[in-house]
PDB file of C-alpha atoms in Angstrom:
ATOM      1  CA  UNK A 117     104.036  82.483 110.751  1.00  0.00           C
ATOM      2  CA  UNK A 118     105.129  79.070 110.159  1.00  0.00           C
ATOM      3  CA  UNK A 119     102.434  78.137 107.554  1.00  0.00           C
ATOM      4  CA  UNK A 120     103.167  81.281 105.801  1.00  0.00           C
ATOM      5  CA  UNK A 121     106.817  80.169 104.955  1.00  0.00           C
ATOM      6  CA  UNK A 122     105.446  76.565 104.147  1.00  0.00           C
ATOM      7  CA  UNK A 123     102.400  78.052 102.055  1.00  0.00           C
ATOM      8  CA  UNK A 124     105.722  79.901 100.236  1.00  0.00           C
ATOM      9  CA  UNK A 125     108.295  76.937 100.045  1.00  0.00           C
ATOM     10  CA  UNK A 126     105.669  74.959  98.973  1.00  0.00           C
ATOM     11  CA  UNK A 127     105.172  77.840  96.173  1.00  0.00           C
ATOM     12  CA  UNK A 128     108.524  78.112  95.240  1.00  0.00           C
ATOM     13  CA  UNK A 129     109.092  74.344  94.646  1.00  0.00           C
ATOM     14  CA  UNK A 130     105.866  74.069  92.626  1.00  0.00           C
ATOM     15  CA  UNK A 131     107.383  77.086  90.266  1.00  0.00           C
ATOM     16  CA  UNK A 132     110.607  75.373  90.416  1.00  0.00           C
ATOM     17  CA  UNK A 133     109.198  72.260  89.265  1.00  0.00           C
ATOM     18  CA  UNK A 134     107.117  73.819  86.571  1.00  0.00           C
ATOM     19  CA  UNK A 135     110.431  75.750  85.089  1.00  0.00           C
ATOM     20  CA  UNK A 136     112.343  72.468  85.635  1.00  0.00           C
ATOM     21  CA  UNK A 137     109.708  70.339  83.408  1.00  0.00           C
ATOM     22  CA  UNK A 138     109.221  73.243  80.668  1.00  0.00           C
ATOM     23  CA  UNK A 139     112.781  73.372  80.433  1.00  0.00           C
ATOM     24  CA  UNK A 140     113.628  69.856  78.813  1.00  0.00           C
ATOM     25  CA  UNK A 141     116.264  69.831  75.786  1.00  0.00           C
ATOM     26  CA  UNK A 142     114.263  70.030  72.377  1.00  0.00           C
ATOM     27  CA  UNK A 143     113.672  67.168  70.382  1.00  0.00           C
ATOM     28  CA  UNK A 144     113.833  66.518  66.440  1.00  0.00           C
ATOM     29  CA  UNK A 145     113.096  63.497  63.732  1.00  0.00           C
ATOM     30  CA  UNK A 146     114.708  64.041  60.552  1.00  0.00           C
ATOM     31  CA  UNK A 147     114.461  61.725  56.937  1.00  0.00           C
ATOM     32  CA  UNK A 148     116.963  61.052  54.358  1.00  0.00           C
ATOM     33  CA  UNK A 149     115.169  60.112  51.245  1.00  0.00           C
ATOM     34  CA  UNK A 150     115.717  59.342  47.803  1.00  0.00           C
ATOM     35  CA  UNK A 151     112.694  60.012  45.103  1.00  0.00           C
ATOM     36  CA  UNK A 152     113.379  58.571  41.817  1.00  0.00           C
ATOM     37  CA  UNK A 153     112.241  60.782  39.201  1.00  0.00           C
ATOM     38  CA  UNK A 154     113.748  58.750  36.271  1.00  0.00           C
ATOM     39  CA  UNK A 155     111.578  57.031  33.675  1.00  0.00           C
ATOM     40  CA  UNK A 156     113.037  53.558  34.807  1.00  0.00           C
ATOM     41  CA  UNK A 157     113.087  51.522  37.801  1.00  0.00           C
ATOM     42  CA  UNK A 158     116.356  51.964  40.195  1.00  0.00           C
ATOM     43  CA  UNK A 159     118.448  50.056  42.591  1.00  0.00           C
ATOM     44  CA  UNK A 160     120.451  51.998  45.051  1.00  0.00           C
ATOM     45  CA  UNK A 161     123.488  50.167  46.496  1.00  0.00           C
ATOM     46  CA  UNK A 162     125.392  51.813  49.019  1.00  0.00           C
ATOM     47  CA  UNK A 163     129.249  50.072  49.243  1.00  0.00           C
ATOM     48  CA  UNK A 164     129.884  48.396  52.851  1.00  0.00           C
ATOM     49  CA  UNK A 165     131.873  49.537  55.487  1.00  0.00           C
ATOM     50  CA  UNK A 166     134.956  47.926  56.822  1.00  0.00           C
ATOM     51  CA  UNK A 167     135.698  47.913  60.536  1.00  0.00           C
ATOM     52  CA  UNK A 168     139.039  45.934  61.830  1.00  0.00           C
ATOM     53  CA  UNK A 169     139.016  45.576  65.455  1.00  0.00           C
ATOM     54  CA  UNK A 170     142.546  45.123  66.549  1.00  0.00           C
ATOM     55  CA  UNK A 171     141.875  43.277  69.899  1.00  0.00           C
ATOM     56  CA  UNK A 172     139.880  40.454  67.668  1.00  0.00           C
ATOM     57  CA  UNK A 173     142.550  40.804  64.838  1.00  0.00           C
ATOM     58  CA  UNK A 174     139.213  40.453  62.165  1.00  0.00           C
ATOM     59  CA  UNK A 175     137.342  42.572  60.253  1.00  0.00           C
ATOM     60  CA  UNK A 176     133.810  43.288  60.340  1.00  0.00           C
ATOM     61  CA  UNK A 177     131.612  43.910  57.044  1.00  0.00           C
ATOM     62  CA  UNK A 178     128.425  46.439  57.713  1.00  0.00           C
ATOM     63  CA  UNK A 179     126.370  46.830  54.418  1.00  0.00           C
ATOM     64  CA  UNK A 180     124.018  49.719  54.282  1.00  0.00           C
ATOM     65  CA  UNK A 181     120.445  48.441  52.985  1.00  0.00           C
ATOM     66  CA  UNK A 182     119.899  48.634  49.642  1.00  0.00           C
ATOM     67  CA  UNK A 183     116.700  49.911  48.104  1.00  0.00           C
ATOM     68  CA  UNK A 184     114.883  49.017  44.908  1.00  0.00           C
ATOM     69  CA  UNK A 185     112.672  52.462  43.801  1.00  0.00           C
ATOM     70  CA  UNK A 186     109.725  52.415  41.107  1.00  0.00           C
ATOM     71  CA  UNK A 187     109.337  55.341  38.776  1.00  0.00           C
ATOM     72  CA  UNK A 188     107.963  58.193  40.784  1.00  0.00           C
ATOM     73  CA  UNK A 189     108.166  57.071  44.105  1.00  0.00           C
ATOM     74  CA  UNK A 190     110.406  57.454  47.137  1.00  0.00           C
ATOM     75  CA  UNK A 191     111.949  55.761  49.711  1.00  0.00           C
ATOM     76  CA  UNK A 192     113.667  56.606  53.203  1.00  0.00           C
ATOM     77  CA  UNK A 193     117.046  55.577  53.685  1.00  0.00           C
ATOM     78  CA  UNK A 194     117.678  56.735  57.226  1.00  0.00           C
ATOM     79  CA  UNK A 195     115.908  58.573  59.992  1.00  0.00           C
ATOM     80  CA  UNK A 196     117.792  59.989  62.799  1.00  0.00           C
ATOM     81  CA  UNK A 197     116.303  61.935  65.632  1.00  0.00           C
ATOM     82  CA  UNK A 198     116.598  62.682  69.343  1.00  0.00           C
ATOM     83  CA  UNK A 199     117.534  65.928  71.194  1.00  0.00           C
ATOM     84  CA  UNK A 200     118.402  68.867  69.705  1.00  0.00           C
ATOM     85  CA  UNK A 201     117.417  69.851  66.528  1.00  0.00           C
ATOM     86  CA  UNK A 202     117.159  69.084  62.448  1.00  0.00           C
ATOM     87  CA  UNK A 203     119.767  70.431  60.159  1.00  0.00           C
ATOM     88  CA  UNK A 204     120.956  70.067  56.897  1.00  0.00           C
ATOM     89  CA  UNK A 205     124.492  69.055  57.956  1.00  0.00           C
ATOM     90  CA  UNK A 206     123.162  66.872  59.505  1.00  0.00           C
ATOM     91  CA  UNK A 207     121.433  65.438  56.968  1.00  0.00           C
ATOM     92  CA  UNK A 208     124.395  65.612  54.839  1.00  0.00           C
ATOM     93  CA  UNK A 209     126.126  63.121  57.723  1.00  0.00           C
ATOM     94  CA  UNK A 210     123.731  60.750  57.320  1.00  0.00           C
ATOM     95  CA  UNK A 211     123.861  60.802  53.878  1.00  0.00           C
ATOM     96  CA  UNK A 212     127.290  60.075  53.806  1.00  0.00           C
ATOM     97  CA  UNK A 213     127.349  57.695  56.041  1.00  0.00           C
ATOM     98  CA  UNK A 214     124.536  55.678  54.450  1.00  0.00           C
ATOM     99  CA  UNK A 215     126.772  56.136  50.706  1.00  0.00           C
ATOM    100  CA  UNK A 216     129.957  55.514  52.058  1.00  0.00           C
ATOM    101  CA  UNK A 217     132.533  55.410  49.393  1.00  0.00           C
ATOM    102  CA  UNK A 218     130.387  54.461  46.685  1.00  0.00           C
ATOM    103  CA  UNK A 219     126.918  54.000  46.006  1.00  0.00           C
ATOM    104  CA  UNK A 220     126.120  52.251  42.540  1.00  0.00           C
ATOM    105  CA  UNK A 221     122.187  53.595  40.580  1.00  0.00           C
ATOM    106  CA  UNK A 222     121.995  49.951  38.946  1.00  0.00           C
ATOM    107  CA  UNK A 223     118.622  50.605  36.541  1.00  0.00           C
ATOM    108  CA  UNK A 224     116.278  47.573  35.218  1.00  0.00           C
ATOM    109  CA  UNK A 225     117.424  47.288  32.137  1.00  0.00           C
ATOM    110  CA  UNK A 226     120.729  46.753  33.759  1.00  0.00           C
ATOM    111  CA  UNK A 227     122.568  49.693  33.278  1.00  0.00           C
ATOM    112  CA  UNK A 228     124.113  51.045  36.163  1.00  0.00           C
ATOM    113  CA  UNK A 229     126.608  53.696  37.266  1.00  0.00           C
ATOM    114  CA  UNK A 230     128.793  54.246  39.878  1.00  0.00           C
ATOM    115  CA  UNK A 231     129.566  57.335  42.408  1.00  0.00           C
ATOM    116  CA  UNK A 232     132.689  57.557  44.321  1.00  0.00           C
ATOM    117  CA  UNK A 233     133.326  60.068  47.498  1.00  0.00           C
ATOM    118  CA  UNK A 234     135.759  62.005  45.854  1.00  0.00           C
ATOM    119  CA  UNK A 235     133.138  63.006  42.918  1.00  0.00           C
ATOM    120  CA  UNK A 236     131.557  65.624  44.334  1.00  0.00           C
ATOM    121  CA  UNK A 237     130.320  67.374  41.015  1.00  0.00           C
ATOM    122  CA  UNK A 238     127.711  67.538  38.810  1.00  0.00           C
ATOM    123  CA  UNK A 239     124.853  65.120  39.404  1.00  0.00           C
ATOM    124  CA  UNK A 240     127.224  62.900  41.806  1.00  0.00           C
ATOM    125  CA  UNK A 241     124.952  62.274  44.987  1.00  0.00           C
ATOM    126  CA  UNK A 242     127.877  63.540  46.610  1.00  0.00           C
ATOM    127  CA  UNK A 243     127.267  66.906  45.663  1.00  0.00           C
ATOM    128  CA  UNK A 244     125.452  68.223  48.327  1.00  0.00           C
ATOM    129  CA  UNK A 245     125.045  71.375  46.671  1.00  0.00           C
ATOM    130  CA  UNK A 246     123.376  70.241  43.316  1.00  0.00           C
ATOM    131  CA  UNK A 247     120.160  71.179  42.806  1.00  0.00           C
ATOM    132  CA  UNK A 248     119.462  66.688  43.203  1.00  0.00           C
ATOM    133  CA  UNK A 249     118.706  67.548  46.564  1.00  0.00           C
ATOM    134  CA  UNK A 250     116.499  69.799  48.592  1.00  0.00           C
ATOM    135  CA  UNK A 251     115.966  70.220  52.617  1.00  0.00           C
ATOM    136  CA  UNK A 252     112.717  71.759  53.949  1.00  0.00           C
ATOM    137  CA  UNK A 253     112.526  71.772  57.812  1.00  0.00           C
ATOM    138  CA  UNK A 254     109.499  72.571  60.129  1.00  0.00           C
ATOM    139  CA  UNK A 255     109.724  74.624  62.745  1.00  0.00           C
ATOM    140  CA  UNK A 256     107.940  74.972  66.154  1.00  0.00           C
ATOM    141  CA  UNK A 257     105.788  77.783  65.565  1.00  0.00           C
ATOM    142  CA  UNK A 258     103.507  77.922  69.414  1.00  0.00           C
ATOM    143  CA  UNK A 259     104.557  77.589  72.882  1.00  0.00           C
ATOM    144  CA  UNK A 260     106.394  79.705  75.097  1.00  0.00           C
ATOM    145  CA  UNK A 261     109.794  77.396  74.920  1.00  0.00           C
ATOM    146  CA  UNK A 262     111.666  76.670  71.983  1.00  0.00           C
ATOM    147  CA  UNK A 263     109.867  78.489  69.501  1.00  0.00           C
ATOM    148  CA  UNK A 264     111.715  78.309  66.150  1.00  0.00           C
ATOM    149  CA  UNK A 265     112.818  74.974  66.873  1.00  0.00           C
ATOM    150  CA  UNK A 266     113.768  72.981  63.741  1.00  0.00           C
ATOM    151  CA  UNK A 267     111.681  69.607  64.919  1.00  0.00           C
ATOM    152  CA  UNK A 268     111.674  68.242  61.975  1.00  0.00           C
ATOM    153  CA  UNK A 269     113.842  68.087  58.726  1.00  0.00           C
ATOM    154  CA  UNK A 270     114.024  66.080  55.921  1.00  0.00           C
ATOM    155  CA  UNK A 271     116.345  65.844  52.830  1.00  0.00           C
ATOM    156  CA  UNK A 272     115.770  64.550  49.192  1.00  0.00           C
ATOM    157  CA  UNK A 273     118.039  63.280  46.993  1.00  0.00           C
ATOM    158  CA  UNK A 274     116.403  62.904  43.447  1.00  0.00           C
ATOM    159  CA  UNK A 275     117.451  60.589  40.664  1.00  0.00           C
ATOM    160  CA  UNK A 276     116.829  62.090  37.342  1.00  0.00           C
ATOM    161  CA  UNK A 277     116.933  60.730  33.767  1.00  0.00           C
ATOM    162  CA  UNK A 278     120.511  62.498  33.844  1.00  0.00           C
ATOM    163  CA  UNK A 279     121.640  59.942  36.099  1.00  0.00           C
ATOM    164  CA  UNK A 280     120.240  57.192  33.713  1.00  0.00           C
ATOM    165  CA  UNK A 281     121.923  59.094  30.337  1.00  0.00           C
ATOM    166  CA  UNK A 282     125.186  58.590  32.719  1.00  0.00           C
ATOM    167  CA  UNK A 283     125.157  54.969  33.274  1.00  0.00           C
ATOM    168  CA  UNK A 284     126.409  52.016  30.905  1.00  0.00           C
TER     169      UNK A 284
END
């Protein structure tokens, strides 16, 4: 009688440690990327970010990296990723974050303009809703857990000859 009940706790904790390990929080990896679709070279520059830390009475400078992109290609301005899962607000977070107030489209012949927060129209990489940008996600299509899980995301912004026609 006694090995029965071991031969079943023994059973139970193996099916307990099965749902335990199949039950992990989903992960995700998502890019923020920029294609430049112009007909001229383009420098992004993203403004810095002030931070003032009151028990050090100074103020600390973070600048985004800034990105140099040759006709027709692209490049990846952030990556975020971890548990849970892609999204397009998300993306739009880290997008923001990476712009901050202002990001400047400086082009090689040295025209350049500049985008501030508050435009959120037209063409403005700010407008998260112009058709500049796209989001495609994959999701987990197999498995018994988490199918339909948004692993992976990623979200364009493109620069167009508008954007060039705009600068000065």
């Amino acid at each position: 009688m006694q090995t029965y009940f071991a031969s079943a706790i023994k059973l139970l904790s193996a099916i307990a440690a099965i749902f335990l390990l199949s039950s992990c929080d989903p992960g995700f990896d998502e890019d923020m990327v920029i294609h430049n679709q112009s007909q001229h070279s383009v420098t992004v520059i993203p403004s810095p970010s002030y931070y003032y830390n009151q028990e050090l009475d100074s103020t600390f400078v973070h600048e985004s990296e800034f990105f140099t992109i040759a006709i027709g290609d692209s490049v990846t301005v952030s990556n975020d990723g971890g548990i849970g899962s892609a999204s397009r607000d998300n993306a739009i977070h880290y997008f923001q974050n990476y712009y901050n107030d202002s990001v400047i489209l400086r082009f090689n012949d040295g025209r350049q303009v500049t985008y501030h927060s508050d435009d959120t129209t037209g063409i403005s990489p700010y407008n998260f809703a112009s058709d500049n940008y796209s989001y495609s996600e994959k999701l987990k299509e197999k498995g018994l857990y988490f199918r339909n899980h948004p692993y992976y995301g990623k979200m364009t912004f493109t620069i167009t000859e508008a954007h060039y026609a705009e600068a000065q």
